[in-house]
Amino acid sequence: MRYYLRKLAFYTVALWAALTLNFLLPRMMPGDPVDLMISKLAAKGPVSAETRRSLELLLGTKSDQPLVSQYVDYLGNLAHGDFGISVTFFPQTVSTTIAQTLPWTIALMGIATLISFAIGILLGQLAGWKRGSWLDNLIPVTTMFQAVPYFWLALVLLYLLSSVTQVFPTSGGYDVYNVTPGFNLPFLRSAAYYGTLPALTIVISSIAGWMLGMRNMMVATLSEDYIVTAEAKGLKPRRIMTTYAARNAVLPSLAGFATTLGFVVSGSIITEQVFSYPGIGMTLMSAVQNNDYALMQGVFLVITISVLGANLLVDLLYALIDPRTRARA
Amino acid sequence: MALSPKLAVGLTLCGGIALFGLLGPLFVGDPQRVDNIGLQPPGNGHLLGTTQTGQDVFAQLAYATRGSLLIGVVVGLLAVILAAGFGIIGAYIGGWVDEGFSLFSNVMLVLPGLPLMIVISSYVQNKGIWLVAGVLALTSWAGGARVLRAVTLSLRSRDYISASRVAGEKTWRILLVELLPNLVPLLAAMFVFAVIGAILGEAGLAFIGLGAGGSWTWGTMLFWAGNGLALRLGALWWFLPPGLLITVFGAGLAMINFSIDEIINPKLRDQTRRARRRWSASKRQIAATEEATR
């Protein structure tokens, strides 16, 4: 119980830190983002006094209101889910824009990361089991892929598979002309087809890390006494590998899964930029390009909250799998 | 200790590229000079062809190598210093300082790095190369701090540390002379890792248009290549070299990191039958080591 409380307390602090950072950053920067945004908004339509006030709360102004009461108002607005109005997708609110794009990112990145994790763990297990085999010697080669700048690899694959051979579509999340988004088979099939290439590039560039980590843990686990005991008992090698060694060796990778989620999100921003994928990363980038600070802050908060939530989930699950974590707390 | 083949390959690759970055810019022309021979394939006075506006790709590559390596080294150093500061000092002093430092680095660890970098750098117009390096360092030290804290916690309770404390050594001396040497391999691995991370991070940031303005790095080169539709126009000589150099450099650093890992943790060392035969061990010795490592 103590462990769970500690974890919850930690993530509350982390969330508070993210909110505060989001509040302080625009106020510490030179220039007045509110005036910038108002002038952009005014170009697209009339700006009400409430919009201006909401923006001022979000971004801070040169107003004589003390910082503390600005901070309270800002937290109050967030509690209502009010992130303000987007300039880029005027007059849509930031919340609706995010709600439209978030599922795309979660589906693409979630599936790709799980595939990469599963294959990487499996191959790492085999490489650690048969140390010095061809698979094991392949590992230094796969780290090559890890050193490839992700977007560069994605662009090269895009060039080869979409421009030269035209196996996959060059951009987008689904066939905009022929299918309607929703829970119908043609749409899901189209989305899967459009998502294959982005997912493939993510898997290729992230699989080596899982493989290497699992291989090293496997090697360490295999030198434990209980493995010798299992061998002495005459158990089948296959059983020793999977239920004795791999089961314990996978624990650090599972714990590492939480910390990689941040990287997954970062990767997603660049992936979506390369493939023009309609996810939250694209939204963040178009917000940046249009100086749409309200949207930018909203997206940043949503990304942070998702990463924190996913981390919390992994931590809680991990405590279930590995009782030592609970005991140590 | 003999140079393992991995270390030799890694050092050769990284050393070669570093040398190119150091000396290359002295021998090439101006990377900015515009010419009326745009998009020329390699050859004909331009070793790697020209960009859309007739700039020499090879010259750009030399300057970009220098810029990227500079960012990598600066960020690597800053990240290691930050990680060491928060990880080692917190763990050694203990108490609420440790709690605070550890909480801070854990919070930094879970905050997603790239979105934070994007937000920070979008508020600042006219970013210099130093600002980009600072932002990269700020978002990349936390993982290392956590590892260093764990190792320091186990080291500080060793007998020799207690002995030097009883002997009246000053805290800073214990930290620098007794503790730090034991952490050097770990710090080295961390530095190498941070350099790769920084170069890749800068490339990503530059690619989406948020890199340092007016400076040459592999990332800004790729940004301009992407902007100039290098791939769509089939100008592979413009688009491929920067990415290949990042890959080769990263792979070289990874090889070095492997070797450092093997020095820290001998269990990971290559133990194929062939490697053991190279120690000219007899069959019985090989069987014995195999028994011992199982």
Coordinates of C-alpha atoms in Angstrom, one line a residue:
Chain A
M1 CA 0.0 0.0 0.0
R2 CA 2.8 2.3 1.0
Y3 CA 4.4 1.8 -2.4
Y4 CA 1.2 2.7 -4.3
L5 CA 0.8 5.9 -2.2
R6 CA 4.4 6.9 -2.8
K7 CA 3.9 6.4 -6.6
L8 CA 0.7 8.4 -6.6
A9 CA 2.3 11.2 -4.6
F10 CA 5.3 11.3 -7.0
Y11 CA 3.1 11.5 -10.1
T12 CA 1.0 14.3 -8.5
V13 CA 4.2 16.2 -7.9
A14 CA 5.4 15.6 -11.5
L15 CA 2.0 16.7 -12.9
W16 CA 2.2 19.9 -10.8
A17 CA 5.7 20.5 -12.0
A18 CA 4.5 20.2 -15.7
L19 CA 1.6 22.5 -15.1
T20 CA 3.8 25.1 -13.4
L21 CA 6.4 24.9 -16.1
N22 CA 3.8 25.4 -18.7
F23 CA 2.6 28.5 -16.7
L24 CA 6.0 30.0 -16.2
L25 CA 7.7 29.4 -19.6
P26 CA 5.7 32.0 -21.7
R27 CA 6.0 34.5 -18.8
M28 CA 9.8 34.2 -18.7
M29 CA 10.2 34.6 -22.4
P30 CA 10.8 38.0 -24.0
G31 CA 8.0 39.6 -26.1
D32 CA 4.2 39.4 -25.5
P33 CA 2.6 36.3 -27.0
V34 CA -0.9 37.6 -26.3
D35 CA -0.7 40.6 -28.6
L36 CA 0.8 38.3 -31.2
M37 CA -2.0 35.9 -30.9
I38 CA -4.8 38.5 -30.8
S39 CA -3.5 40.1 -34.0
K40 CA -3.5 36.7 -35.6
L41 CA -7.0 35.9 -34.3
A42 CA -8.3 39.3 -35.4
A43 CA -7.2 38.5 -39.0
K44 CA -9.7 35.6 -39.0
G45 CA -12.6 37.2 -37.2
P46 CA -13.8 39.4 -34.4
V47 CA -12.1 38.7 -31.0
S48 CA -14.3 38.9 -27.9
A49 CA -13.1 40.3 -24.6
E50 CA -13.5 36.8 -23.1
T51 CA -11.1 35.3 -25.6
R52 CA -8.6 38.0 -24.8
R53 CA -8.9 37.3 -21.1
S54 CA -8.6 33.6 -21.5
L55 CA -5.5 34.1 -23.5
E56 CA -4.0 36.4 -21.0
L57 CA -4.6 33.8 -18.3
L58 CA -3.0 31.1 -20.4
L59 CA 0.0 33.0 -21.5
G60 CA 0.5 35.8 -19.0
T61 CA 0.5 39.5 -19.8
K62 CA 2.0 42.7 -18.7
S63 CA -1.1 43.3 -16.7
D64 CA -0.7 44.4 -13.1
Q65 CA -2.4 41.3 -11.7
P66 CA 0.0 39.6 -9.3
L67 CA 1.6 36.4 -10.5
V68 CA -0.1 34.3 -7.8
S69 CA -3.6 35.1 -8.7
Q70 CA -2.8 34.6 -12.4
Y71 CA -1.6 31.2 -11.4
V72 CA -4.8 30.3 -9.5
D73 CA -7.0 31.5 -12.4
Y74 CA -4.8 29.4 -14.8
L75 CA -5.2 26.2 -12.7
G76 CA -9.0 26.9 -12.5
N77 CA -9.3 27.2 -16.3
L78 CA -7.4 23.9 -16.8
A79 CA -9.6 22.2 -14.2
H80 CA -12.6 23.0 -16.5
G81 CA -10.7 21.6 -19.5
D82 CA -10.5 25.1 -21.0
F83 CA -7.3 25.4 -22.9
G84 CA -8.5 28.4 -24.9
I85 CA -9.1 28.8 -28.6
S86 CA -6.8 27.7 -31.4
V87 CA -5.7 30.2 -34.0
T88 CA -4.7 27.6 -36.5
F89 CA -8.1 25.8 -36.5
F90 CA -10.1 28.9 -35.7
P91 CA -12.8 29.0 -34.2
Q92 CA -12.3 25.5 -32.8
T93 CA -11.4 25.2 -29.2
V94 CA -8.0 23.6 -28.3
S95 CA -9.7 20.8 -26.5
T96 CA -11.7 19.6 -29.6
T97 CA -8.7 19.9 -31.8
I98 CA -6.7 17.7 -29.4
A99 CA -9.6 15.2 -29.0
Q100 CA -9.7 14.7 -32.8
T101 CA -6.0 14.1 -33.2
L102 CA -5.0 12.2 -30.1
P103 CA -6.5 8.8 -31.1
W104 CA -4.4 8.7 -34.3
T105 CA -1.2 9.0 -32.3
I106 CA -2.2 6.6 -29.6
A107 CA -3.2 3.9 -32.1
L108 CA -0.1 4.3 -34.4
M109 CA 2.5 4.6 -31.6
G110 CA 0.9 2.1 -29.3
I111 CA 0.8 -0.6 -31.9
A112 CA 4.2 0.1 -33.3
T113 CA 5.8 0.2 -29.8
L114 CA 4.2 -3.0 -28.7
I115 CA 5.3 -4.9 -31.8
S116 CA 8.8 -3.5 -31.5
F117 CA 8.9 -4.5 -27.8
A118 CA 7.6 -8.0 -28.4
I119 CA 10.0 -8.9 -31.3
G120 CA 13.0 -7.2 -29.6
I121 CA 12.5 -9.1 -26.3
L122 CA 12.1 -12.4 -28.2
L123 CA 15.2 -11.9 -30.3
G124 CA 17.2 -10.6 -27.3
Q125 CA 16.2 -13.7 -25.4
L126 CA 17.4 -16.0 -28.1
A127 CA 20.7 -14.1 -28.5
G128 CA 21.4 -14.2 -24.8
W129 CA 20.6 -17.9 -24.6
K130 CA 23.0 -18.8 -27.4
R131 CA 25.8 -16.4 -26.8
G132 CA 28.2 -16.2 -29.7
S133 CA 25.7 -17.4 -32.2
W134 CA 25.0 -15.6 -35.4
L135 CA 22.0 -13.8 -33.9
D136 CA 24.2 -12.6 -31.0
N137 CA 26.8 -11.3 -33.4
L138 CA 24.1 -9.5 -35.2
I139 CA 23.4 -7.2 -32.3
P140 CA 26.2 -4.7 -32.9
V141 CA 24.8 -4.4 -36.4
T142 CA 21.3 -3.6 -35.2
T143 CA 22.7 -0.8 -33.1
M144 CA 23.6 0.7 -36.4
F145 CA 19.9 1.2 -36.9
Q146 CA 19.6 2.8 -33.5
A147 CA 22.2 5.4 -34.6
V148 CA 20.3 6.2 -37.8
P149 CA 18.5 9.5 -37.4
Y150 CA 15.0 8.4 -37.2
F151 CA 13.5 10.9 -39.6
W152 CA 16.2 10.3 -42.1
L153 CA 15.5 6.6 -42.1
A154 CA 11.8 7.3 -42.5
L155 CA 12.4 9.6 -45.4
V156 CA 14.7 7.1 -47.2
L157 CA 12.1 4.4 -46.7
L158 CA 9.4 6.7 -47.8
Y159 CA 11.4 7.5 -50.9
L160 CA 12.0 3.8 -51.7
L161 CA 8.6 2.4 -50.9
S162 CA 6.3 5.2 -51.9
S163 CA 8.1 7.3 -54.6
V164 CA 10.2 4.6 -56.4
T165 CA 8.1 1.5 -56.0
Q166 CA 4.8 3.0 -54.8
V167 CA 3.9 0.2 -52.4
F168 CA 2.7 2.5 -49.8
P169 CA 0.9 5.9 -49.9
T170 CA 3.2 8.9 -49.3
S171 CA 1.2 10.8 -46.7
G172 CA -1.9 11.0 -44.6
G173 CA -3.7 8.8 -42.2
Y174 CA -6.4 7.3 -44.4
D175 CA -7.8 7.6 -47.9
V176 CA -9.6 11.0 -47.7
Y177 CA -11.6 10.6 -50.9
N178 CA -13.0 7.1 -50.7
V179 CA -13.7 6.3 -47.1
T180 CA -15.5 8.1 -44.2
P181 CA -13.9 8.0 -40.7
G182 CA -15.8 5.9 -38.2
F183 CA -16.1 2.3 -37.1
N184 CA -16.5 0.7 -40.5
L185 CA -14.4 -1.8 -42.2
P186 CA -13.2 0.2 -45.3
F187 CA -12.0 3.0 -43.0
L188 CA -10.2 0.7 -40.6
R189 CA -8.6 -1.1 -43.5
S190 CA -7.5 2.1 -45.1
A191 CA -6.1 3.4 -41.8
A192 CA -4.1 0.2 -41.3
Y193 CA -2.7 0.5 -44.9
Y194 CA -1.7 4.1 -44.4
G195 CA -0.2 3.4 -41.0
T196 CA 1.9 0.4 -42.0
L197 CA 4.9 2.4 -43.3
P198 CA 5.1 4.8 -40.3
A199 CA 4.8 1.9 -37.9
L200 CA 7.5 -0.1 -39.8
T201 CA 10.0 2.8 -39.5
I202 CA 9.3 3.1 -35.8
V203 CA 9.8 -0.7 -35.3
I204 CA 13.1 -0.7 -37.3
S205 CA 14.6 2.2 -35.4
S206 CA 13.6 1.1 -31.9
I207 CA 13.9 -2.7 -31.9
A208 CA 17.7 -2.7 -31.3
G209 CA 17.4 -1.1 -27.9
W210 CA 15.0 -3.8 -26.6
M211 CA 17.2 -6.5 -28.1
L212 CA 20.4 -5.3 -26.5
G213 CA 18.8 -4.8 -23.1
M214 CA 17.2 -8.2 -23.0
R215 CA 20.3 -9.9 -24.3
N216 CA 22.5 -8.4 -21.6
M217 CA 20.0 -9.3 -18.8
M218 CA 19.6 -12.8 -20.2
V219 CA 23.4 -13.3 -20.0
A220 CA 23.4 -12.1 -16.4
T221 CA 20.5 -14.2 -15.4
L222 CA 21.9 -17.3 -17.0
S223 CA 24.9 -17.2 -14.6
E224 CA 22.5 -17.4 -11.5
D225 CA 22.6 -20.5 -9.3
Y226 CA 19.0 -21.4 -9.8
I227 CA 19.6 -21.9 -13.5
V228 CA 22.4 -24.4 -12.7
T229 CA 19.9 -26.1 -10.4
A230 CA 17.3 -26.2 -13.1
E231 CA 19.8 -27.8 -15.5
A232 CA 20.9 -30.3 -12.8
K233 CA 17.3 -31.3 -12.4
G234 CA 17.3 -32.2 -16.1
L235 CA 14.7 -29.8 -17.2
K236 CA 14.3 -29.2 -21.0
P237 CA 16.5 -26.4 -22.2
R238 CA 13.5 -24.7 -23.7
R239 CA 11.8 -24.6 -20.4
I240 CA 14.9 -23.2 -18.7
M241 CA 15.2 -20.5 -21.3
T242 CA 11.6 -19.3 -21.2
T243 CA 10.2 -19.9 -17.7
Y244 CA 13.4 -19.8 -15.7
A245 CA 15.7 -17.2 -17.4
A246 CA 13.6 -15.0 -19.7
R247 CA 10.8 -14.5 -17.2
N248 CA 13.3 -12.9 -14.7
A249 CA 15.4 -11.2 -17.4
V250 CA 12.5 -9.3 -18.8
L251 CA 11.8 -7.4 -15.6
P252 CA 14.2 -4.5 -16.2
S253 CA 13.0 -4.1 -19.8
L254 CA 9.4 -3.9 -18.5
A255 CA 10.5 -1.2 -16.0
G256 CA 12.4 0.5 -18.9
F257 CA 9.2 0.5 -20.9
A258 CA 7.8 3.3 -18.7
T259 CA 10.8 5.6 -19.3
T260 CA 10.8 5.0 -23.0
L261 CA 7.3 6.3 -23.3
G262 CA 8.6 9.8 -23.4
F263 CA 10.8 8.9 -26.3
V264 CA 7.9 7.3 -28.0
V265 CA 6.0 10.5 -27.9
S266 CA 9.1 12.5 -29.2
G267 CA 9.4 10.0 -32.0
S268 CA 5.8 10.4 -32.8
I269 CA 6.2 14.1 -33.4
I270 CA 8.8 13.5 -36.0
T271 CA 7.1 10.5 -37.6
E272 CA 3.9 12.4 -38.1
Q273 CA 5.9 15.3 -39.6
V274 CA 7.5 13.0 -42.1
F275 CA 4.4 11.1 -43.1
S276 CA 1.9 14.0 -42.6
Y277 CA 0.1 11.8 -40.2
P278 CA -3.0 13.5 -38.7
G279 CA -1.9 12.9 -35.1
I280 CA -1.1 15.2 -32.1
G281 CA 2.5 15.7 -33.2
M282 CA 1.3 17.3 -36.5
T283 CA -0.9 19.5 -34.4
L284 CA 2.0 20.6 -32.2
M285 CA 4.1 21.4 -35.2
S286 CA 1.4 23.4 -37.0
A287 CA 0.8 25.2 -33.7
V288 CA 4.5 26.1 -33.5
Q289 CA 4.6 27.2 -37.1
N290 CA 1.6 29.5 -36.6
N291 CA 2.8 30.8 -33.2
D292 CA -0.5 29.3 -31.9
Y293 CA 0.6 29.4 -28.2
A294 CA -2.7 28.3 -26.8
L295 CA -2.8 25.1 -28.9
M296 CA 0.9 24.5 -28.3
Q297 CA 0.5 24.6 -24.5
G298 CA -2.6 22.5 -24.7
V299 CA -0.9 19.8 -26.7
F300 CA 2.2 19.9 -24.5
L301 CA 0.0 19.4 -21.4
V302 CA -1.9 16.6 -23.0
I303 CA 1.3 14.9 -24.1
T304 CA 2.8 15.3 -20.7
I305 CA -0.3 14.0 -18.9
S306 CA -0.5 11.0 -21.2
V307 CA 3.1 10.1 -20.6
L308 CA 2.7 10.6 -16.8
G309 CA -0.5 8.4 -16.8
A310 CA 1.2 5.7 -18.9
N311 CA 4.2 5.8 -16.6
L312 CA 2.0 5.4 -13.5
L313 CA 0.2 2.5 -15.1
V314 CA 3.4 0.7 -15.9
D315 CA 4.7 1.3 -12.4
L316 CA 1.6 -0.1 -10.8
L317 CA 1.6 -3.1 -13.0
Y318 CA 5.3 -3.6 -12.4
A319 CA 4.6 -3.8 -8.6
L320 CA 2.1 -6.6 -9.3
I321 CA 4.6 -8.5 -11.4
D322 CA 7.6 -8.1 -9.2
P323 CA 6.8 -8.2 -5.5
R324 CA 10.3 -7.0 -4.6
T325 CA 9.4 -3.5 -5.7
R326 CA 6.6 -3.3 -3.1
A327 CA 8.9 -4.7 -0.4
R328 CA 11.6 -2.2 -1.0
A329 CA 9.4 0.8 -0.8
Chain B
M1 CA 44.6 -4.6 -22.0
A2 CA 44.6 -5.3 -25.7
L3 CA 42.4 -3.3 -27.9
S4 CA 39.3 -5.4 -28.7
P5 CA 38.2 -5.4 -32.3
K6 CA 35.0 -3.5 -31.4
L7 CA 36.9 -0.7 -29.7
A8 CA 39.3 -0.5 -32.6
V9 CA 36.5 -0.2 -35.1
G10 CA 34.7 2.3 -33.0
L11 CA 37.7 4.5 -32.4
T12 CA 38.6 4.4 -36.1
L13 CA 35.2 5.5 -37.3
C14 CA 34.7 8.2 -34.7
G15 CA 38.3 9.4 -35.0
G16 CA 38.0 9.7 -38.8
I17 CA 34.9 11.7 -38.6
A18 CA 36.2 13.9 -35.8
L19 CA 39.3 14.6 -37.9
F20 CA 37.2 15.4 -40.9
G21 CA 35.2 17.9 -38.8
L22 CA 38.3 19.5 -37.3
L23 CA 40.4 19.8 -40.5
G24 CA 37.8 19.6 -43.2
P25 CA 36.6 23.2 -43.1
L26 CA 40.2 24.4 -43.5
F27 CA 40.5 22.8 -47.0
V28 CA 37.0 23.4 -48.5
G29 CA 35.5 26.5 -50.0
D30 CA 32.7 28.6 -48.7
P31 CA 29.6 26.4 -48.0
Q32 CA 27.3 29.4 -48.6
R33 CA 28.6 30.4 -52.0
V34 CA 25.7 30.3 -54.5
D35 CA 26.4 29.2 -58.0
N36 CA 24.4 28.9 -61.1
I37 CA 25.0 25.2 -61.4
G38 CA 22.2 23.8 -59.2
L39 CA 21.6 20.1 -58.4
Q40 CA 24.7 18.8 -60.1
P41 CA 25.5 15.1 -59.4
P42 CA 28.9 14.3 -57.8
G43 CA 32.1 14.9 -59.9
N44 CA 33.2 17.8 -62.0
G45 CA 34.9 19.8 -59.3
H46 CA 32.2 19.2 -56.7
L47 CA 33.1 16.0 -54.8
L48 CA 29.6 15.4 -53.6
G49 CA 27.7 17.5 -56.1
T50 CA 25.8 20.7 -55.5
T51 CA 22.6 21.8 -53.8
Q52 CA 19.6 23.4 -55.5
T53 CA 21.3 26.8 -55.3
G54 CA 24.7 25.5 -56.5
Q55 CA 26.3 25.3 -53.0
D56 CA 29.0 22.7 -52.7
V57 CA 27.6 19.7 -50.7
F58 CA 31.1 18.5 -49.6
A59 CA 32.0 21.9 -48.2
Q60 CA 28.7 22.1 -46.3
L61 CA 29.3 18.6 -45.0
A62 CA 32.7 19.6 -43.6
Y63 CA 31.2 22.6 -41.7
A64 CA 28.2 20.6 -40.6
T65 CA 30.4 17.9 -39.2
R66 CA 32.2 20.5 -37.1
G67 CA 29.0 22.0 -35.9
S68 CA 27.3 18.7 -35.0
L69 CA 30.4 17.4 -33.2
L70 CA 30.6 20.6 -31.2
I71 CA 27.0 20.3 -30.1
G72 CA 27.5 16.7 -29.3
V73 CA 30.6 17.2 -27.1
V74 CA 29.2 20.3 -25.3
V75 CA 25.9 18.6 -24.6
G76 CA 27.6 15.4 -23.5
L77 CA 29.8 17.3 -21.0
L78 CA 26.9 19.4 -19.7
A79 CA 24.7 16.3 -19.3
V80 CA 27.4 14.3 -17.5
I81 CA 28.1 17.2 -15.2
L82 CA 24.5 17.7 -14.3
A83 CA 23.9 14.0 -13.9
A84 CA 27.0 13.7 -11.6
G85 CA 26.0 16.7 -9.6
F86 CA 22.5 15.6 -8.9
G87 CA 23.2 11.9 -8.8
I88 CA 26.4 11.6 -6.8
I89 CA 26.2 14.5 -4.5
G90 CA 22.6 13.8 -3.5
A91 CA 23.2 10.1 -2.9
Y92 CA 26.3 10.8 -0.9
I93 CA 24.9 13.4 1.4
G94 CA 21.6 11.6 1.9
G95 CA 18.7 12.9 3.9
W96 CA 16.4 15.5 2.4
V97 CA 19.0 16.7 -0.1
D98 CA 18.9 13.2 -1.6
E99 CA 15.1 13.1 -1.5
G100 CA 14.9 16.5 -3.2
F101 CA 17.5 15.8 -5.9
S102 CA 16.1 12.4 -6.6
L103 CA 12.6 13.7 -6.9
F104 CA 13.8 16.5 -9.2
S105 CA 15.6 14.1 -11.5
N106 CA 12.7 11.7 -11.6
V107 CA 10.3 14.5 -12.5
M108 CA 12.7 15.6 -15.3
L109 CA 12.9 12.0 -16.5
V110 CA 9.2 11.5 -16.9
L111 CA 8.6 14.9 -18.6
P112 CA 8.7 14.2 -22.4
G113 CA 11.9 15.7 -23.7
L114 CA 11.2 16.7 -27.3
P115 CA 7.9 18.4 -26.7
L116 CA 9.5 20.4 -24.0
M117 CA 12.4 21.3 -26.3
I118 CA 9.9 22.4 -29.0
V119 CA 7.9 24.5 -26.6
I120 CA 11.1 26.2 -25.2
S121 CA 12.6 26.8 -28.5
S122 CA 9.5 28.1 -30.1
Y123 CA 9.3 31.0 -27.6
V124 CA 12.8 32.1 -28.4
Q125 CA 13.4 33.6 -31.8
N126 CA 16.9 33.7 -33.3
K127 CA 18.3 30.7 -31.4
G128 CA 22.1 30.4 -31.3
I129 CA 23.9 27.1 -31.3
W130 CA 24.6 27.5 -27.5
L131 CA 20.9 27.8 -26.7
V132 CA 20.1 24.7 -28.6
A133 CA 22.9 22.9 -26.8
G134 CA 21.6 24.1 -23.4
V135 CA 18.1 23.0 -24.1
L136 CA 19.4 19.6 -25.2
A137 CA 21.5 19.2 -22.1
L138 CA 18.6 20.2 -19.9
T139 CA 16.4 17.5 -21.2
S140 CA 18.9 14.7 -21.3
W141 CA 20.7 14.3 -17.9
A142 CA 18.0 12.9 -15.7
G143 CA 18.4 9.2 -16.7
G144 CA 22.1 9.3 -15.9
A145 CA 21.5 10.9 -12.6
R146 CA 19.3 8.0 -11.5
V147 CA 21.9 5.4 -12.4
L148 CA 24.7 7.3 -10.7
R149 CA 22.5 7.7 -7.6
A150 CA 21.9 4.0 -7.4
V151 CA 25.6 3.2 -7.8
T152 CA 26.7 5.9 -5.3
L153 CA 24.3 4.6 -2.7
S154 CA 25.9 1.2 -2.9
L155 CA 29.4 2.6 -2.9
R156 CA 29.0 5.0 0.0
S157 CA 28.3 2.2 2.5
R158 CA 31.5 0.3 1.6
D159 CA 34.1 -0.1 4.3
Y160 CA 36.8 2.0 2.6
I161 CA 34.5 5.0 2.4
S162 CA 33.6 4.7 6.0
A163 CA 37.3 4.3 6.8
S164 CA 38.2 7.5 5.0
R165 CA 35.4 9.3 6.7
V166 CA 36.6 8.1 10.1
A167 CA 40.1 9.2 9.1
G168 CA 38.7 12.7 8.9
E169 CA 38.9 13.2 5.1
K170 CA 36.8 16.2 3.9
T171 CA 33.6 15.5 2.1
W172 CA 34.8 17.0 -1.2
R173 CA 37.9 14.8 -1.1
I174 CA 36.0 11.6 -0.5
L175 CA 33.7 12.5 -3.4
L176 CA 36.4 13.4 -5.8
V177 CA 39.3 11.1 -4.8
E178 CA 37.5 8.0 -3.3
L179 CA 34.2 7.9 -5.1
L180 CA 34.7 9.4 -8.5
P181 CA 37.4 7.1 -9.8
N182 CA 35.1 4.1 -9.3
L183 CA 32.5 5.9 -11.4
V184 CA 34.7 6.8 -14.3
P185 CA 33.7 4.0 -16.6
L186 CA 30.1 4.6 -15.9
L187 CA 30.5 8.4 -16.6
A188 CA 32.4 7.6 -19.8
A189 CA 29.6 5.4 -21.0
M190 CA 27.1 8.1 -20.1
F191 CA 29.1 10.7 -22.0
V192 CA 29.2 8.6 -25.1
F193 CA 25.5 8.0 -24.8
A194 CA 24.8 11.6 -24.3
V195 CA 26.8 12.6 -27.4
I196 CA 24.8 10.3 -29.6
G197 CA 21.6 11.5 -28.0
A198 CA 22.5 15.1 -28.5
I199 CA 23.5 14.7 -32.2
L200 CA 20.3 12.9 -32.9
G201 CA 18.3 15.3 -30.9
E202 CA 19.8 18.3 -32.6
A203 CA 19.2 16.7 -36.0
G204 CA 15.6 16.1 -35.1
L205 CA 15.1 19.6 -33.8
A206 CA 16.7 21.1 -36.8
F207 CA 14.8 18.9 -39.2
I208 CA 11.5 20.2 -37.9
G209 CA 12.8 23.8 -38.3
L210 CA 13.7 24.6 -34.7
G211 CA 17.5 24.2 -34.9
A212 CA 20.1 26.9 -34.4
G213 CA 19.7 29.5 -37.1
G214 CA 22.7 30.5 -39.3
S215 CA 24.9 27.6 -38.3
W216 CA 25.9 24.4 -40.1
T217 CA 25.1 21.1 -38.5
W218 CA 24.1 17.7 -40.0
G219 CA 20.5 18.5 -38.9
T220 CA 20.3 21.9 -40.7
M221 CA 21.8 20.3 -43.8
L222 CA 19.0 17.7 -43.8
F223 CA 16.5 20.5 -43.1
W224 CA 17.6 22.4 -46.2
A225 CA 17.7 19.2 -48.2
G226 CA 14.2 18.4 -47.1
N227 CA 13.1 21.9 -47.9
G228 CA 14.7 21.8 -51.3
L229 CA 12.8 18.5 -52.1
A230 CA 16.1 16.8 -52.5
L231 CA 14.6 13.4 -52.4
R232 CA 11.7 14.1 -54.7
L233 CA 14.1 15.6 -57.3
G234 CA 16.3 12.5 -56.9
A235 CA 19.3 14.5 -55.4
L236 CA 20.5 11.6 -53.3
W237 CA 24.0 13.0 -53.0
W238 CA 22.6 16.0 -51.1
F239 CA 20.3 14.0 -48.8
L240 CA 22.2 10.8 -48.0
P241 CA 25.7 12.0 -46.8
P242 CA 24.6 13.9 -43.6
G243 CA 22.4 11.0 -42.5
L244 CA 25.1 8.4 -43.3
L245 CA 27.7 10.4 -41.3
I246 CA 25.4 10.5 -38.3
T247 CA 24.7 6.8 -38.6
V248 CA 28.4 5.9 -38.9
F249 CA 29.4 8.2 -36.1
G250 CA 26.6 6.9 -33.9
A251 CA 27.5 3.3 -34.7
G252 CA 31.2 4.0 -33.8
L253 CA 30.2 5.5 -30.5
A254 CA 28.0 2.5 -29.8
M255 CA 30.9 0.2 -30.4
I256 CA 33.0 2.2 -28.0
N257 CA 30.1 2.0 -25.5
F258 CA 30.0 -1.8 -25.9
S259 CA 33.7 -2.0 -25.1
I260 CA 33.2 0.2 -22.0
D261 CA 30.3 -2.0 -20.9
E262 CA 32.5 -5.0 -21.3
I263 CA 35.2 -3.4 -19.1
I264 CA 32.6 -2.6 -16.4
N265 CA 30.8 -5.9 -16.6
P266 CA 33.2 -8.8 -17.6
K267 CA 30.2 -11.1 -17.8
L268 CA 29.3 -9.5 -21.1
R269 CA 32.6 -10.2 -22.7
D270 CA 32.7 -12.2 -25.8
Q271 CA 32.9 -15.8 -24.8
T272 CA 32.5 -17.7 -28.0
R273 CA 34.5 -20.9 -28.4
R274 CA 36.6 -19.1 -31.0
A275 CA 37.5 -16.2 -28.7
R276 CA 38.5 -18.7 -26.0
R277 CA 40.6 -20.6 -28.4
R278 CA 42.4 -17.4 -29.1
W279 CA 43.5 -17.3 -25.5
S280 CA 45.2 -20.6 -26.5
A281 CA 43.3 -22.5 -23.9
S282 CA 43.1 -26.2 -23.9
K283 CA 39.8 -28.1 -24.4
R284 CA 39.7 -28.8 -20.7
Q285 CA 40.1 -25.1 -19.8
I286 CA 37.4 -24.2 -22.3
A287 CA 35.0 -26.7 -20.7
A288 CA 35.9 -25.4 -17.3
T289 CA 35.1 -21.7 -18.2
E290 CA 31.9 -22.8 -19.8
E291 CA 31.0 -24.6 -16.6
A292 CA 31.8 -21.5 -14.6
T293 CA 29.8 -19.0 -16.8
R294 CA 26.7 -21.2 -17.0

